[in-house]
Amino acid sequence: MGTIYTTIFIDLNNLEDLNLSKNVLRTFDDSLLEVLPTLLTLNLSYNHIDSVEHRMNKTTTQISTLDLSHNNISNLPKGFSESLSKLQYLDLSFNKILSLENCNLTYLSSLKEIYINNNFLTTLNIQMLSKSLSELYFGYNQITEIPYDLSHIKVLNIEYNKISEIHENLTTNNLQRLNVSGNMLSTFPSILFENLEILDISDNNFTHIPKAICIKNFPLLIQLNVSKNPIQNLTLYSDLQLKSFVANNMSMLQTVDKDTLTNLRAPTKDCINLTISNNNMLSFIHEDALEHMNLCSLDLSNNRLPYVAQHLIAHNDISTTFNINLQGNPFKCNCSLQWMLSDLMPKLYSLQPNLLNNLRCAWPPQISNMRMVHWYGWEDQIFCINASNFNENLTMNVAGILNNKVVTFDSSPGLLIAVGVAMTALVILVIIGIIWTQRISMRKRRINRNFM
């Protein structure tokens, strides 16, 4: 459909939800809203709209949700927002908007959420928005500065812009979630975020976790993401009590020492989800680095760890839930990792089998890239066998991890002796059989001679 004909909708007096997305509309005339007085939701996304026309009279509509995303809109006409006093959700993402001054959004007195991500904005002027707004999503623009007054904002997502500094006189009384990932920040101001619960500072230029991020400035913080920063040391310089800490894809991180995470704890009577994964230089985690934490889950997947100490997780309550992801590491499968076969694998097999899919050995060469679940159910301490003896062990995995059936042929000394004895007995029986056959043949020849 390339054009909206309002006459089509005249008799739909009780229509509440209209979806015109994924058409080829090029214009939108707001007189459609006047024809549909009971309409609550209008979806015009994924069209080719480059012109929004204001033609309706000063009539207040009932519409609460309007989606104009994925079009070619660069501005909204004056008066457009005057008839949308009950609008609560507006999506203008993925358009060609250069400035909020062209959108006339001040009169949207009931607006709660607005999405203007993936446009061409260079500034974020709060004065151009309705004071009723509580959630702003302005990611993937060209914005260089966060506005000072965020007193009525609860959620601010301004990811992947060009922000290099957060001012110290920022007003954040009600801010609960802040996402400044993908910018150019290298410092963080020491100001009070008294209600902030979720903070994402990933993919910036931080070389260490800012000292300003502490309980004093963030008394209610429960989630922190520091991923994709050039951080060499994850040391927290002040106390933090979190439910989630994420440090992924950090190209400079090489070790997590005993005292690195000393100041990181779970809230009282709660636990923390700790994720330190996909760090291609991380090759060492001290066995006591997590001894003070009450862990809900532990994700150490896809690092460069050749070894993980049993004590790293054995002391913790996580050992009862076994939500432990160690996949994708180049483990040296020697006797020091036998605990993974003997203790960890049986629990993962029954409780979290998906965490075994890519749990593999990288050394010794004889078993390189072999999944550890290959030895599930073995009684022998297979990783304690000398590497040169791996070639003497023949195994056949019949059904794999999911059907819980593994047949094993083990060439142990006892089995070799038994096979040798059996082979010797077989040879003797064959020789006896040949001799017996020859004797019978000779008797038949004698009998035949007597009858001649």
PDB file of C-alpha atoms in Angstrom, residues 80-296:
ATOM      1  CA  PHE A  80       1.406  17.756  15.281  1.00  0.00           C
ATOM      2  CA  SER A  81       1.853  17.117  19.007  1.00  0.00           C
ATOM      3  CA  GLU A  82      -1.060  19.323  20.108  1.00  0.00           C
ATOM      4  CA  SER A  83      -3.625  16.610  19.376  1.00  0.00           C
ATOM      5  CA  LEU A  84      -1.541  13.840  20.959  1.00  0.00           C
ATOM      6  CA  SER A  85      -1.847  14.861  24.584  1.00  0.00           C
ATOM      7  CA  LYS A  86      -2.464  11.233  25.643  1.00  0.00           C
ATOM      8  CA  LEU A  87       0.498   9.773  23.777  1.00  0.00           C
ATOM      9  CA  GLN A  88       2.780   7.816  26.127  1.00  0.00           C
ATOM     10  CA  TYR A  89       5.117   5.976  23.759  1.00  0.00           C
ATOM     11  CA  LEU A  90       6.755   7.484  20.650  1.00  0.00           C
ATOM     12  CA  ASP A  91       9.283   5.711  18.415  1.00  0.00           C
ATOM     13  CA  LEU A  92      11.174   7.864  15.899  1.00  0.00           C
ATOM     14  CA  SER A  93      14.242   5.636  15.674  1.00  0.00           C
ATOM     15  CA  PHE A  94      16.001   4.901  12.392  1.00  0.00           C
ATOM     16  CA  ASN A  95      14.998   8.103  10.642  1.00  0.00           C
ATOM     17  CA  LYS A  96      16.867  11.204   9.419  1.00  0.00           C
ATOM     18  CA  ILE A  97      16.216  13.655  12.250  1.00  0.00           C
ATOM     19  CA  LEU A  98      18.934  16.298  12.640  1.00  0.00           C
ATOM     20  CA  SER A  99      17.531  18.314  15.532  1.00  0.00           C
ATOM     21  CA  LEU A 100      14.830  18.078  18.191  1.00  0.00           C
ATOM     22  CA  GLU A 101      13.838  21.633  17.315  1.00  0.00           C
ATOM     23  CA  ASN A 102      12.236  20.222  14.194  1.00  0.00           C
ATOM     24  CA  CYS A 103      10.068  17.744  16.076  1.00  0.00           C
ATOM     25  CA  ASN A 104       7.860  19.945  18.255  1.00  0.00           C
ATOM     26  CA  LEU A 105       7.614  17.449  21.092  1.00  0.00           C
ATOM     27  CA  THR A 106       7.079  19.879  23.956  1.00  0.00           C
ATOM     28  CA  TYR A 107       3.282  19.531  23.981  1.00  0.00           C
ATOM     29  CA  LEU A 108       3.247  15.750  24.443  1.00  0.00           C
ATOM     30  CA  SER A 109       2.182  16.189  28.045  1.00  0.00           C
ATOM     31  CA  SER A 110       1.651  12.456  28.758  1.00  0.00           C
ATOM     32  CA  LEU A 111       4.728  11.108  26.997  1.00  0.00           C
ATOM     33  CA  LYS A 112       6.738   8.603  29.084  1.00  0.00           C
ATOM     34  CA  GLU A 113       9.094   6.921  26.597  1.00  0.00           C
ATOM     35  CA  ILE A 114      10.749   8.241  23.455  1.00  0.00           C
ATOM     36  CA  TYR A 115      13.097   6.460  21.059  1.00  0.00           C
ATOM     37  CA  ILE A 116      15.167   8.640  18.720  1.00  0.00           C
ATOM     38  CA  ASN A 117      18.128   6.306  18.395  1.00  0.00           C
ATOM     39  CA  ASN A 118      19.865   5.856  15.031  1.00  0.00           C
ATOM     40  CA  ASN A 119      19.262   9.347  13.682  1.00  0.00           C
ATOM     41  CA  PHE A 120      21.624  12.270  13.025  1.00  0.00           C
ATOM     42  CA  LEU A 121      21.273  14.289  16.233  1.00  0.00           C
ATOM     43  CA  THR A 122      24.324  16.238  17.397  1.00  0.00           C
ATOM     44  CA  THR A 123      22.812  17.666  20.587  1.00  0.00           C
ATOM     45  CA  LEU A 124      20.352  16.493  23.215  1.00  0.00           C
ATOM     46  CA  ASN A 125      18.312  19.467  24.366  1.00  0.00           C
ATOM     47  CA  ILE A 126      16.024  18.450  27.207  1.00  0.00           C
ATOM     48  CA  GLN A 127      14.136  21.738  26.845  1.00  0.00           C
ATOM     49  CA  MET A 128      12.771  20.487  23.535  1.00  0.00           C
ATOM     50  CA  LEU A 129      11.121  17.504  25.196  1.00  0.00           C
ATOM     51  CA  SER A 130       8.071  17.072  27.360  1.00  0.00           C
ATOM     52  CA  LYS A 131       8.703  17.280  31.101  1.00  0.00           C
ATOM     53  CA  SER A 132       6.557  14.172  31.573  1.00  0.00           C
ATOM     54  CA  LEU A 133       9.272  12.011  29.968  1.00  0.00           C
ATOM     55  CA  SER A 134      10.983   9.419  32.145  1.00  0.00           C
ATOM     56  CA  GLU A 135      12.776   7.210  29.594  1.00  0.00           C
ATOM     57  CA  LEU A 136      15.047   8.557  26.821  1.00  0.00           C
ATOM     58  CA  TYR A 137      16.683   6.355  24.177  1.00  0.00           C
ATOM     59  CA  PHE A 138      19.113   8.406  22.089  1.00  0.00           C
ATOM     60  CA  GLY A 139      21.734   5.836  21.123  1.00  0.00           C
ATOM     61  CA  TYR A 140      23.654   5.788  17.840  1.00  0.00           C
ATOM     62  CA  ASN A 141      23.608   9.491  17.046  1.00  0.00           C
ATOM     63  CA  GLN A 142      26.372  12.120  16.992  1.00  0.00           C
ATOM     64  CA  ILE A 143      25.655  13.678  20.399  1.00  0.00           C
ATOM     65  CA  THR A 144      28.716  15.141  22.147  1.00  0.00           C
ATOM     66  CA  GLU A 145      27.312  16.170  25.533  1.00  0.00           C
ATOM     67  CA  ILE A 146      24.909  14.910  28.185  1.00  0.00           C
ATOM     68  CA  PRO A 147      22.487  17.632  29.341  1.00  0.00           C
ATOM     69  CA  TYR A 148      22.904  18.898  32.899  1.00  0.00           C
ATOM     70  CA  ASP A 149      19.342  18.552  34.114  1.00  0.00           C
ATOM     71  CA  LEU A 150      18.141  14.952  34.199  1.00  0.00           C
ATOM     72  CA  SER A 151      16.096  15.429  37.339  1.00  0.00           C
ATOM     73  CA  HIS A 152      12.894  13.850  35.961  1.00  0.00           C
ATOM     74  CA  ILE A 153      14.593  11.135  33.873  1.00  0.00           C
ATOM     75  CA  LYS A 154      14.633   7.524  35.127  1.00  0.00           C
ATOM     76  CA  VAL A 155      16.245   5.829  32.118  1.00  0.00           C
ATOM     77  CA  LEU A 156      18.862   7.388  29.851  1.00  0.00           C
ATOM     78  CA  ASN A 157      20.337   5.365  27.018  1.00  0.00           C
ATOM     79  CA  ILE A 158      22.861   7.426  25.093  1.00  0.00           C
ATOM     80  CA  GLU A 159      25.073   4.593  23.849  1.00  0.00           C
ATOM     81  CA  TYR A 160      27.371   4.932  20.833  1.00  0.00           C
ATOM     82  CA  ASN A 161      27.539   8.680  20.500  1.00  0.00           C
ATOM     83  CA  LYS A 162      30.567  10.977  20.770  1.00  0.00           C
ATOM     84  CA  ILE A 163      30.544  11.860  24.453  1.00  0.00           C
ATOM     85  CA  SER A 164      33.986  12.377  25.973  1.00  0.00           C
ATOM     86  CA  GLU A 165      33.010  13.843  29.347  1.00  0.00           C
ATOM     87  CA  ILE A 166      30.259  13.707  31.970  1.00  0.00           C
ATOM     88  CA  HIS A 167      29.952  16.992  33.860  1.00  0.00           C
ATOM     89  CA  GLU A 168      30.178  17.064  37.646  1.00  0.00           C
ATOM     90  CA  ASN A 169      27.129  19.318  38.013  1.00  0.00           C
ATOM     91  CA  LEU A 170      24.821  16.716  36.484  1.00  0.00           C
ATOM     92  CA  THR A 171      21.437  16.471  38.221  1.00  0.00           C
ATOM     93  CA  THR A 172      20.383  12.822  38.488  1.00  0.00           C
ATOM     94  CA  ASN A 173      17.837  12.681  41.306  1.00  0.00           C
ATOM     95  CA  ASN A 174      15.597   9.996  39.754  1.00  0.00           C
ATOM     96  CA  LEU A 175      17.965   8.283  37.328  1.00  0.00           C
ATOM     97  CA  GLN A 176      17.759   4.489  37.707  1.00  0.00           C
ATOM     98  CA  ARG A 177      19.450   3.201  34.533  1.00  0.00           C
ATOM     99  CA  LEU A 178      22.317   4.834  32.638  1.00  0.00           C
ATOM    100  CA  ASN A 179      23.897   3.454  29.470  1.00  0.00           C
ATOM    101  CA  VAL A 180      26.872   5.443  28.163  1.00  0.00           C
ATOM    102  CA  SER A 181      28.545   2.545  26.364  1.00  0.00           C
ATOM    103  CA  GLY A 182      30.294   3.058  23.047  1.00  0.00           C
ATOM    104  CA  ASN A 183      31.433   6.630  23.695  1.00  0.00           C
ATOM    105  CA  MET A 184      34.847   8.197  24.327  1.00  0.00           C
ATOM    106  CA  LEU A 185      34.848   8.439  28.114  1.00  0.00           C
ATOM    107  CA  SER A 186      38.080   7.950  30.042  1.00  0.00           C
ATOM    108  CA  THR A 187      37.029   9.498  33.379  1.00  0.00           C
ATOM    109  CA  PHE A 188      33.907   9.438  35.520  1.00  0.00           C
ATOM    110  CA  PRO A 189      32.817  12.270  37.857  1.00  0.00           C
ATOM    111  CA  SER A 190      32.490  11.748  41.583  1.00  0.00           C
ATOM    112  CA  ILE A 191      28.837  12.695  41.942  1.00  0.00           C
ATOM    113  CA  LEU A 192      25.898  11.098  43.737  1.00  0.00           C
ATOM    114  CA  PHE A 193      23.616   8.799  41.723  1.00  0.00           C
ATOM    115  CA  GLU A 194      21.354   8.083  44.646  1.00  0.00           C
ATOM    116  CA  ASN A 195      18.798   5.935  42.762  1.00  0.00           C
ATOM    117  CA  LEU A 196      20.908   4.436  39.986  1.00  0.00           C
ATOM    118  CA  GLU A 197      20.632   0.631  39.775  1.00  0.00           C
ATOM    119  CA  ILE A 198      22.146  -0.222  36.379  1.00  0.00           C
ATOM    120  CA  LEU A 199      25.291   1.332  34.879  1.00  0.00           C
ATOM    121  CA  ASP A 200      26.881   0.407  31.538  1.00  0.00           C
ATOM    122  CA  ILE A 201      30.233   2.059  30.754  1.00  0.00           C
ATOM    123  CA  SER A 202      31.402  -0.589  28.295  1.00  0.00           C
ATOM    124  CA  ASP A 203      33.311   0.128  25.086  1.00  0.00           C
ATOM    125  CA  ASN A 204      34.852   3.432  26.173  1.00  0.00           C
ATOM    126  CA  ASN A 205      38.446   4.493  26.862  1.00  0.00           C
ATOM    127  CA  PHE A 206      38.716   3.592  30.552  1.00  0.00           C
ATOM    128  CA  THR A 207      42.102   2.142  31.515  1.00  0.00           C
ATOM    129  CA  HIS A 208      40.877   1.211  34.983  1.00  0.00           C
ATOM    130  CA  ILE A 209      37.553   1.000  36.801  1.00  0.00           C
ATOM    131  CA  PRO A 210      36.852   4.578  37.949  1.00  0.00           C
ATOM    132  CA  LYS A 211      37.326   5.174  41.670  1.00  0.00           C
ATOM    133  CA  ALA A 212      34.128   7.236  41.635  1.00  0.00           C
ATOM    134  CA  ILE A 213      32.125   4.056  41.104  1.00  0.00           C
ATOM    135  CA  CYS A 214      31.626   3.089  44.736  1.00  0.00           C
ATOM    136  CA  ILE A 215      28.856   2.554  47.291  1.00  0.00           C
ATOM    137  CA  LYS A 216      29.153   6.147  48.441  1.00  0.00           C
ATOM    138  CA  ASN A 217      28.202   7.515  45.008  1.00  0.00           C
ATOM    139  CA  PHE A 218      26.055   4.541  43.913  1.00  0.00           C
ATOM    140  CA  PRO A 219      24.270   3.253  47.036  1.00  0.00           C
ATOM    141  CA  LEU A 220      21.651   1.259  45.051  1.00  0.00           C
ATOM    142  CA  LEU A 221      23.796   0.024  42.147  1.00  0.00           C
ATOM    143  CA  ILE A 222      23.242  -3.695  41.387  1.00  0.00           C
ATOM    144  CA  GLN A 223      24.532  -4.102  37.797  1.00  0.00           C
ATOM    145  CA  LEU A 224      27.825  -2.874  36.340  1.00  0.00           C
ATOM    146  CA  ASN A 225      29.220  -3.553  32.861  1.00  0.00           C
ATOM    147  CA  VAL A 226      32.833  -2.541  32.140  1.00  0.00           C
ATOM    148  CA  SER A 227      33.366  -4.659  29.007  1.00  0.00           C
ATOM    149  CA  LYS A 228      35.362  -3.643  25.922  1.00  0.00           C
ATOM    150  CA  ASN A 229      37.582  -1.133  27.704  1.00  0.00           C
ATOM    151  CA  PRO A 230      41.414  -1.110  27.520  1.00  0.00           C
ATOM    152  CA  ILE A 231      41.591  -2.162  31.181  1.00  0.00           C
ATOM    153  CA  GLN A 232      44.620  -4.186  32.267  1.00  0.00           C
ATOM    154  CA  ASN A 233      43.605  -4.550  35.897  1.00  0.00           C
ATOM    155  CA  LEU A 234      40.054  -5.157  37.152  1.00  0.00           C
ATOM    156  CA  THR A 235      40.860  -3.861  40.625  1.00  0.00           C
ATOM    157  CA  LEU A 236      37.986  -2.101  42.355  1.00  0.00           C
ATOM    158  CA  TYR A 237      39.345   0.698  44.507  1.00  0.00           C
ATOM    159  CA  SER A 238      36.202   1.060  46.602  1.00  0.00           C
ATOM    160  CA  ASP A 239      33.510  -1.276  47.898  1.00  0.00           C
ATOM    161  CA  LEU A 240      30.679  -2.318  45.617  1.00  0.00           C
ATOM    162  CA  GLN A 241      27.775  -4.669  46.305  1.00  0.00           C
ATOM    163  CA  LEU A 242      26.381  -5.952  43.013  1.00  0.00           C
ATOM    164  CA  LYS A 243      24.066  -8.627  41.660  1.00  0.00           C
ATOM    165  CA  SER A 244      25.819  -8.586  38.290  1.00  0.00           C
ATOM    166  CA  PHE A 245      29.350  -7.693  37.199  1.00  0.00           C
ATOM    167  CA  VAL A 246      30.367  -8.087  33.539  1.00  0.00           C
ATOM    168  CA  ALA A 247      33.876  -7.745  32.093  1.00  0.00           C
ATOM    169  CA  ASN A 248      33.905  -9.178  28.564  1.00  0.00           C
ATOM    170  CA  ASN A 249      36.039  -8.622  25.463  1.00  0.00           C
ATOM    171  CA  MET A 250      38.851  -6.802  27.231  1.00  0.00           C
ATOM    172  CA  SER A 251      41.926  -7.073  25.027  1.00  0.00           C
ATOM    173  CA  MET A 252      44.384  -5.833  27.699  1.00  0.00           C
ATOM    174  CA  LEU A 253      43.284  -8.004  30.612  1.00  0.00           C
ATOM    175  CA  GLN A 254      45.803 -10.774  31.369  1.00  0.00           C
ATOM    176  CA  THR A 255      45.386 -11.796  35.009  1.00  0.00           C
ATOM    177  CA  VAL A 256      42.947 -11.690  37.901  1.00  0.00           C
ATOM    178  CA  ASP A 257      45.061 -11.750  41.042  1.00  0.00           C
ATOM    179  CA  LYS A 258      44.115 -12.680  44.591  1.00  0.00           C
ATOM    180  CA  ASP A 259      43.185  -9.135  45.649  1.00  0.00           C
ATOM    181  CA  THR A 260      41.807  -7.858  42.319  1.00  0.00           C
ATOM    182  CA  LEU A 261      38.143  -8.297  43.221  1.00  0.00           C
ATOM    183  CA  THR A 262      38.432  -7.967  46.990  1.00  0.00           C
ATOM    184  CA  ASN A 263      36.069  -4.962  47.094  1.00  0.00           C
ATOM    185  CA  LEU A 264      33.406  -6.657  44.968  1.00  0.00           C
ATOM    186  CA  ARG A 265      30.706  -8.446  46.906  1.00  0.00           C
ATOM    187  CA  ALA A 266      27.107  -9.520  46.637  1.00  0.00           C
ATOM    188  CA  PRO A 267      24.411  -7.638  48.533  1.00  0.00           C
ATOM    189  CA  THR A 268      23.584  -8.953  51.994  1.00  0.00           C
ATOM    190  CA  LYS A 269      21.706 -12.276  51.832  1.00  0.00           C
ATOM    191  CA  ASP A 270      22.035 -12.298  48.044  1.00  0.00           C
ATOM    192  CA  CYS A 271      24.460 -13.556  45.395  1.00  0.00           C
ATOM    193  CA  ILE A 272      26.285 -12.151  42.396  1.00  0.00           C
ATOM    194  CA  ASN A 273      26.409 -13.229  38.737  1.00  0.00           C
ATOM    195  CA  LEU A 274      30.043 -12.845  37.706  1.00  0.00           C
ATOM    196  CA  THR A 275      30.952 -12.807  34.006  1.00  0.00           C
ATOM    197  CA  ILE A 276      34.566 -12.484  32.864  1.00  0.00           C
ATOM    198  CA  SER A 277      34.574 -13.981  29.384  1.00  0.00           C
ATOM    199  CA  ASN A 278      35.872 -13.585  25.832  1.00  0.00           C
ATOM    200  CA  ASN A 279      39.109 -11.973  27.000  1.00  0.00           C
ATOM    201  CA  ASN A 280      41.702 -13.295  24.578  1.00  0.00           C
ATOM    202  CA  MET A 281      44.690 -12.406  26.803  1.00  0.00           C
ATOM    203  CA  LEU A 282      43.359 -13.603  30.158  1.00  0.00           C
ATOM    204  CA  SER A 283      45.440 -16.642  31.128  1.00  0.00           C
ATOM    205  CA  PHE A 284      45.437 -16.659  34.940  1.00  0.00           C
ATOM    206  CA  ILE A 285      42.890 -16.370  37.757  1.00  0.00           C
ATOM    207  CA  HIS A 286      44.165 -16.832  41.298  1.00  0.00           C
ATOM    208  CA  GLU A 287      42.467 -19.659  43.162  1.00  0.00           C
ATOM    209  CA  ASP A 288      41.534 -17.307  46.034  1.00  0.00           C
ATOM    210  CA  ALA A 289      40.271 -14.452  43.848  1.00  0.00           C
ATOM    211  CA  LEU A 290      36.592 -15.290  44.505  1.00  0.00           C
ATOM    212  CA  GLU A 291      36.711 -16.804  47.987  1.00  0.00           C
ATOM    213  CA  HIS A 292      34.870 -13.861  49.562  1.00  0.00           C
ATOM    214  CA  MET A 293      31.990 -13.853  47.048  1.00  0.00           C
ATOM    215  CA  ASN A 294      28.622 -15.522  47.209  1.00  0.00           C
ATOM    216  CA  LEU A 295      28.190 -16.465  43.557  1.00  0.00           C
ATOM    217  CA  CYS A 296      24.918 -17.176  41.753  1.00  0.00           C
TER     218      CYS A 296
END
